[in-house]
Amino acid sequence: MSSDDVIKVIDTICDKIGIAFDSAKEFVPSLAKYQIVSNAFYSIMSAVIIAVSIIVIKKAFESAENEIKKEIERDVISYKRHNNVWDFYRTCITTIIGVFLIVIFVLIFVTCVHDVLTWIVSPDVSAINYVMDMVQ
């Protein structure tokens, strides 16, 4: 499909759904720019949430290790003393929630980066797919 065919298809679709653009030559770059910026934003936010999750998990483990060291220094009675970082509920809960968030946001990150690359490489085809998805 040539570039002119893509422009004709988008013009036809825009006419049918009532989008007011002078031509597809305005529509495709505007839509591509919007999609690239929004997907880039989502990928950056996903990366930030992944980093924060890793830091929070690390801090929970460090906190538990520090508390174990303090208990050993104070010579706390052995049955009340924590022997492992997993003896603390906060370490378990933080790890479970953190790993869940990391998995979810890695998937979101990969999807958004894929979408950015798709819009950069072939904005005409991506615009047609986007409009067709909106019509259905």
Backbone as JSON, one array per atom type, in Angstrom:
{
  "sequence": "MSSDDVIKVIDTICDKIGIAFDSAKEFVPSLAKYQIVSNAFYSIMSAVIIAVSIIVIKKAFESAENEIKKEIERDVISYKRHNNVWDFYRTCITTIIGVFLIVIFVLIFVTCVHDVLTWIVSPDVSAINYVMDMVQ",
  "N": [[0.85, -1.17, 0.0], [0.7, 2.09, -0.94], [1.84, 5.38, 0.03], [0.03, 7.32, -0.81], [-2.31, 5.82, -1.07], [-2.75, 5.18, 1.59], [-3.26, 7.72, 2.62], [-5.64, 8.32, 1.25], [-7.35, 6.35, 2.33], [-7.39, 7.1, 5.04], [-8.47, 9.69, 4.8], [-11.03, 9.02, 3.83], [-12.03, 7.51, 5.99], [-11.94, 9.46, 8.01], [-13.82, 11.28, 6.97], [-16.13, 9.74, 7.1], [-16.47, 9.3, 9.87], [-16.57, 11.83, 10.79], [-14.39, 13.49, 11.5], [-12.68, 16.49, 11.72], [-10.36, 17.3, 9.75], [-8.17, 18.86, 7.46], [-6.75, 17.28, 5.71], [-5.35, 13.97, 5.44], [-2.71, 14.31, 5.66], [-2.32, 16.12, 7.68], [-3.56, 14.81, 9.75], [-2.27, 12.28, 10.28], [0.47, 12.91, 11.18], [-0.19, 14.39, 13.49], [-1.65, 12.56, 15.05], [0.29, 10.55, 15.31], [2.31, 11.91, 16.71], [0.95, 12.46, 19.11], [0.44, 9.82, 20.03], [3.04, 8.81, 20.31], [4.12, 10.51, 22.27], [2.35, 10.06, 24.44], [2.68, 7.28, 24.89], [5.41, 7.23, 25.46], [5.41, 8.69, 27.83], [3.93, 6.89, 29.49], [5.71, 4.74, 29.48], [7.93, 5.84, 30.77], [6.82, 6.43, 33.29], [6.22, 3.83, 34.09], [8.8, 2.76, 34.29], [9.75, 4.31, 36.41], [8.06, 3.44, 38.5], [8.84, 0.75, 38.62], [11.53, 1.07, 39.44], [11.14, 2.34, 41.94], [9.77, 0.3, 43.3], [11.77, -1.66, 43.45], [13.63, -0.33, 45.06], [12.14, 0.0, 47.44], [11.75, -2.67, 48.21], [14.41, -3.39, 48.67], [15.03, -1.63, 50.79], [13.32, -2.61, 52.77], [14.45, -5.12, 53.29], [17.0, -4.28, 54.21], [16.24, -2.89, 56.5], [15.15, -4.97, 58.06], [17.45, -6.55, 58.38], [19.06, -4.77, 59.85], [17.56, -4.59, 62.21], [17.76, -7.2, 63.14], [20.5, -7.3, 63.7], [20.61, -5.41, 65.78], [19.09, -6.73, 67.7], [20.75, -8.9, 68.24], [22.99, -7.56, 69.28], [21.86, -6.44, 71.6], [21.38, -8.68, 72.93], [18.93, -10.15, 73.01], [16.41, -12.31, 74.31], [16.46, -15.62, 73.12], [14.12, -16.9, 72.07], [12.5, -14.75, 71.39], [13.92, -13.43, 69.54], [14.57, -12.47, 66.19], [15.66, -14.48, 63.56], [16.0, -14.44, 60.87], [15.56, -12.53, 57.86], [13.13, -13.01, 56.74], [11.47, -13.48, 58.83], [10.11, -11.24, 59.48], [7.07, -9.63, 58.97], [6.75, -7.43, 57.31], [8.78, -7.64, 55.43], [8.05, -9.88, 53.92], [5.49, -9.11, 52.91], [6.14, -6.74, 51.56], [7.88, -7.75, 49.61], [6.21, -9.48, 48.14], [4.19, -7.72, 47.15], [5.83, -5.88, 45.84], [7.16, -7.47, 43.86], [4.94, -8.25, 42.36], [4.09, -5.72, 41.39], [6.36, -5.04, 39.9], [6.38, -7.02, 37.89], [3.93, -6.49, 36.54], [4.33, -3.8, 35.7], [6.62, -4.04, 34.15], [5.62, -5.43, 31.98], [3.81, -3.49, 31.02], [5.66, -1.48, 30.41], [7.2, -2.69, 28.35], [5.21, -3.03, 26.4], [4.48, -0.34, 25.89], [6.91, 0.72, 24.91], [7.14, -0.82, 22.64], [4.9, 0.13, 21.21], [5.67, 2.83, 20.84], [7.9, 2.49, 19.17], [6.62, 1.3, 16.98], [4.93, 3.38, 16.11], [6.86, 5.25, 15.41], [8.3, 3.99, 13.36], [6.4, 3.25, 11.36], [4.17, 5.37, 10.87], [1.92, 5.83, 9.22], [0.66, 3.33, 8.75], [0.19, 2.61, 11.4], [-1.59, 4.64, 12.11], [-3.8, 4.02, 10.51], [-4.48, 1.51, 11.6], [-5.1, 2.36, 14.19], [-7.33, 4.08, 13.78], [-9.09, 2.28, 12.59], [-9.46, 0.49, 14.72], [-10.8, 2.19, 16.46], [-13.14, 2.64, 15.07], [-14.37, 0.16, 15.08]],
  "CA": [[0.0, 0.0, 0.0], [1.53, 3.29, -1.06], [1.52, 6.48, 0.93], [-1.19, 7.96, -1.31], [-3.43, 4.95, -0.72], [-2.96, 5.35, 3.03], [-3.89, 9.03, 2.8], [-7.03, 8.2, 0.78], [-8.1, 5.56, 3.31], [-7.6, 7.92, 6.24], [-9.43, 10.74, 4.45], [-12.35, 8.41, 3.76], [-12.45, 7.17, 7.35], [-12.2, 10.72, 8.71], [-15.09, 11.81, 6.47], [-17.25, 8.91, 7.59], [-16.71, 9.47, 11.31], [-16.76, 13.25, 11.06], [-13.24, 14.18, 12.06], [-12.44, 17.69, 10.9], [-9.0, 17.59, 9.34], [-8.14, 19.23, 6.04], [-6.3, 16.1, 4.97], [-4.65, 12.98, 6.24], [-1.35, 14.8, 5.88], [-2.34, 16.75, 9.01], [-4.06, 13.86, 10.74], [-1.29, 11.24, 10.64], [1.52, 13.41, 12.07], [-0.76, 14.79, 14.78], [-1.95, 11.34, 15.8], [1.56, 9.88, 15.62], [2.95, 12.68, 17.77], [0.18, 12.22, 20.33], [0.65, 8.45, 20.48], [4.44, 8.66, 20.74], [4.3, 11.22, 23.55], [1.61, 9.4, 25.52], [3.33, 6.0, 25.19], [6.69, 7.54, 26.11], [5.08, 9.04, 29.22], [3.59, 5.67, 30.21], [6.9, 3.92, 29.67], [8.75, 6.48, 31.81], [6.16, 6.2, 34.57], [6.4, 2.41, 34.42], [10.19, 2.6, 34.73], [9.85, 4.91, 37.74], [7.4, 2.54, 39.46], [9.72, -0.41, 38.76], [12.67, 1.48, 40.26], [10.68, 2.57, 43.32], [9.48, -1.01, 43.88], [13.05, -2.31, 43.78], [14.21, 0.39, 46.21], [11.35, -0.29, 48.63], [12.08, -4.05, 48.62], [15.77, -3.35, 49.22], [14.97, -0.96, 52.1], [12.67, -3.51, 53.72], [15.45, -6.11, 53.68], [18.01, -3.61, 55.02], [15.63, -2.61, 57.8], [15.07, -6.23, 58.79], [18.82, -6.93, 58.76], [19.49, -3.88, 60.93], [16.86, -4.97, 63.42], [18.35, -8.46, 63.61], [21.79, -6.94, 64.29], [20.34, -4.75, 67.06], [18.66, -7.76, 68.65], [21.94, -9.68, 68.62], [23.79, -6.69, 70.14], [21.18, -6.28, 72.89], [21.29, -10.02, 73.49], [17.52, -10.43, 73.26], [16.15, -13.72, 74.59], [16.5, -16.3, 71.83], [12.81, -17.2, 71.5], [11.91, -13.52, 70.87], [14.82, -12.85, 68.55], [14.38, -12.84, 64.79], [16.88, -15.07, 63.04], [16.02, -14.35, 59.42], [14.79, -11.37, 57.39], [11.78, -13.46, 56.4], [10.67, -13.53, 60.05], [9.37, -9.97, 59.58], [5.93, -9.6, 58.05], [6.93, -6.35, 56.33], [9.64, -8.12, 54.35], [7.25, -10.77, 53.07], [4.44, -8.34, 52.23], [6.8, -5.82, 50.62], [8.41, -8.53, 48.5], [5.1, -9.98, 47.32], [3.59, -6.59, 46.44], [6.85, -5.32, 44.95], [7.36, -8.34, 42.7], [3.72, -8.13, 41.57], [4.15, -4.44, 40.67], [7.45, -5.11, 38.92], [5.94, -7.84, 36.74], [2.88, -5.75, 35.83], [4.85, -2.61, 35.04], [7.55, -4.45, 33.08], [4.77, -5.72, 30.82], [3.34, -2.21, 30.51], [6.82, -0.8, 29.83], [7.53, -3.32, 27.07], [4.13, -2.71, 25.47], [4.58, 1.08, 25.51], [8.09, 0.9, 24.06], [6.77, -1.41, 21.34], [4.0, 1.07, 20.55], [6.46, 3.99, 20.4], [8.69, 2.08, 18.0], [5.7, 1.09, 15.87], [4.5, 4.7, 15.61], [8.0, 5.92, 14.78], [8.69, 3.3, 12.12], [5.35, 3.32, 10.33], [3.03, 6.13, 11.39], [0.73, 5.7, 8.36], [-0.01, 2.05, 9.05], [-0.29, 2.69, 12.78], [-2.77, 5.51, 12.13], [-4.92, 3.25, 9.96], [-4.87, 0.53, 12.62], [-5.72, 3.08, 15.3], [-8.65, 4.54, 13.37], [-9.93, 1.08, 12.39], [-9.82, 0.01, 16.04], [-11.77, 3.11, 17.02], [-14.39, 2.47, 14.34], [-15.0, -1.13, 15.45]],
  "C": [[0.89, 1.23, 0.0], [1.05, 4.36, -0.08], [0.24, 7.2, 0.48], [-2.43, 7.15, -0.98], [-3.78, 5.09, 0.76], [-3.69, 6.67, 3.29], [-5.35, 8.99, 2.36], [-7.89, 7.44, 1.78], [-8.39, 6.4, 4.55], [-8.57, 9.06, 5.95], [-10.86, 10.2, 4.42], [-12.88, 8.09, 5.15], [-12.78, 8.43, 8.14], [-13.52, 11.35, 8.26], [-16.27, 11.04, 7.05], [-17.52, 9.11, 9.07], [-16.74, 10.94, 11.73], [-15.61, 13.95, 11.72], [-12.89, 15.33, 11.13], [-10.95, 17.95, 10.73], [-9.04, 17.95, 7.86], [-7.69, 18.05, 5.19], [-5.62, 15.15, 5.93], [-3.21, 13.41, 6.5], [-1.24, 15.55, 7.19], [-2.68, 15.73, 10.09], [-2.99, 12.89, 11.21], [-0.18, 11.79, 11.53], [1.0, 13.81, 13.45], [-1.05, 13.57, 15.65], [-0.67, 10.61, 16.21], [2.28, 10.6, 16.77], [2.27, 12.45, 19.11], [0.46, 10.83, 20.89], [2.08, 8.24, 20.99], [4.65, 9.32, 22.1], [3.57, 10.5, 24.67], [2.24, 8.05, 25.88], [4.69, 6.2, 25.84], [6.45, 7.91, 27.57], [4.77, 7.8, 30.04], [4.81, 4.79, 30.44], [7.82, 4.52, 30.73], [8.13, 6.27, 33.18], [6.29, 4.75, 35.02], [7.81, 2.17, 34.93], [10.39, 3.18, 36.13], [9.23, 3.99, 38.79], [8.23, 1.28, 39.67], [10.9, -0.07, 39.67], [12.28, 1.69, 41.72], [10.37, 1.24, 44.01], [10.76, -1.72, 44.3], [13.68, -1.65, 45.0], [13.48, 0.07, 47.49], [11.64, -1.72, 49.13], [13.45, -4.08, 49.27], [15.78, -2.72, 50.61], [14.32, -1.85, 53.15], [13.65, -4.58, 54.21], [16.54, -5.5, 54.57], [17.49, -3.31, 56.42], [15.56, -3.87, 58.65], [16.46, -6.68, 59.25], [19.34, -6.07, 59.9], [18.83, -4.24, 62.24], [17.41, -6.27, 64.0], [19.69, -8.18, 64.29], [21.6, -6.29, 65.65], [19.91, -5.77, 68.11], [19.84, -8.61, 69.13], [22.81, -8.86, 69.56], [23.17, -6.54, 71.53], [21.02, -7.61, 73.62], [19.85, -10.34, 73.94], [17.36, -11.94, 73.47], [15.91, -14.44, 73.27], [15.12, -16.6, 71.24], [12.09, -15.96, 70.98], [12.73, -12.92, 69.73], [14.46, -13.36, 67.15], [15.7, -13.35, 64.24], [17.05, -14.85, 61.54], [15.2, -13.13, 59.0], [13.35, -11.75, 57.05], [10.89, -13.64, 57.64], [9.83, -12.26, 60.23], [8.26, -9.96, 58.53], [6.11, -8.55, 56.97], [7.81, -6.78, 55.17], [8.85, -9.0, 53.39], [6.22, -9.99, 52.25], [5.05, -7.41, 51.18], [7.31, -6.57, 49.39], [7.29, -9.0, 47.58], [4.49, -8.83, 46.5], [4.58, -6.01, 45.44], [7.07, -6.16, 43.7], [6.13, -8.29, 41.79], [3.74, -6.83, 40.75], [5.22, -4.45, 39.59], [7.01, -5.88, 37.69], [4.91, -7.08, 35.9], [3.48, -4.58, 35.05], [5.95, -2.9, 34.04], [6.75, -4.76, 31.81], [4.24, -4.43, 30.19], [4.47, -1.46, 29.81], [7.15, -1.36, 28.45], [6.46, -2.99, 26.02], [4.22, -1.26, 24.98], [5.78, 1.33, 24.61], [7.82, 0.31, 22.68], [5.87, -0.46, 20.55], [4.75, 2.31, 20.04], [7.25, 3.64, 19.15], [7.81, 1.88, 16.78], [5.26, 2.42, 15.27], [5.64, 5.45, 14.94], [8.32, 5.31, 13.43], [7.65, 3.45, 11.03], [4.12, 4.06, 10.84], [1.76, 5.99, 10.54], [-0.05, 4.43, 8.69], [-0.57, 2.06, 10.47], [-1.54, 3.56, 12.89], [-3.99, 4.78, 11.58], [-5.4, 2.23, 10.98], [-5.58, 1.2, 13.78], [-7.15, 3.49, 14.95], [-9.6, 3.35, 13.18], [-10.36, 0.49, 13.73], [-10.89, 0.89, 16.69], [-13.14, 2.94, 16.35], [-15.12, 1.2, 14.8], [-15.6, -1.1, 16.79]]
}
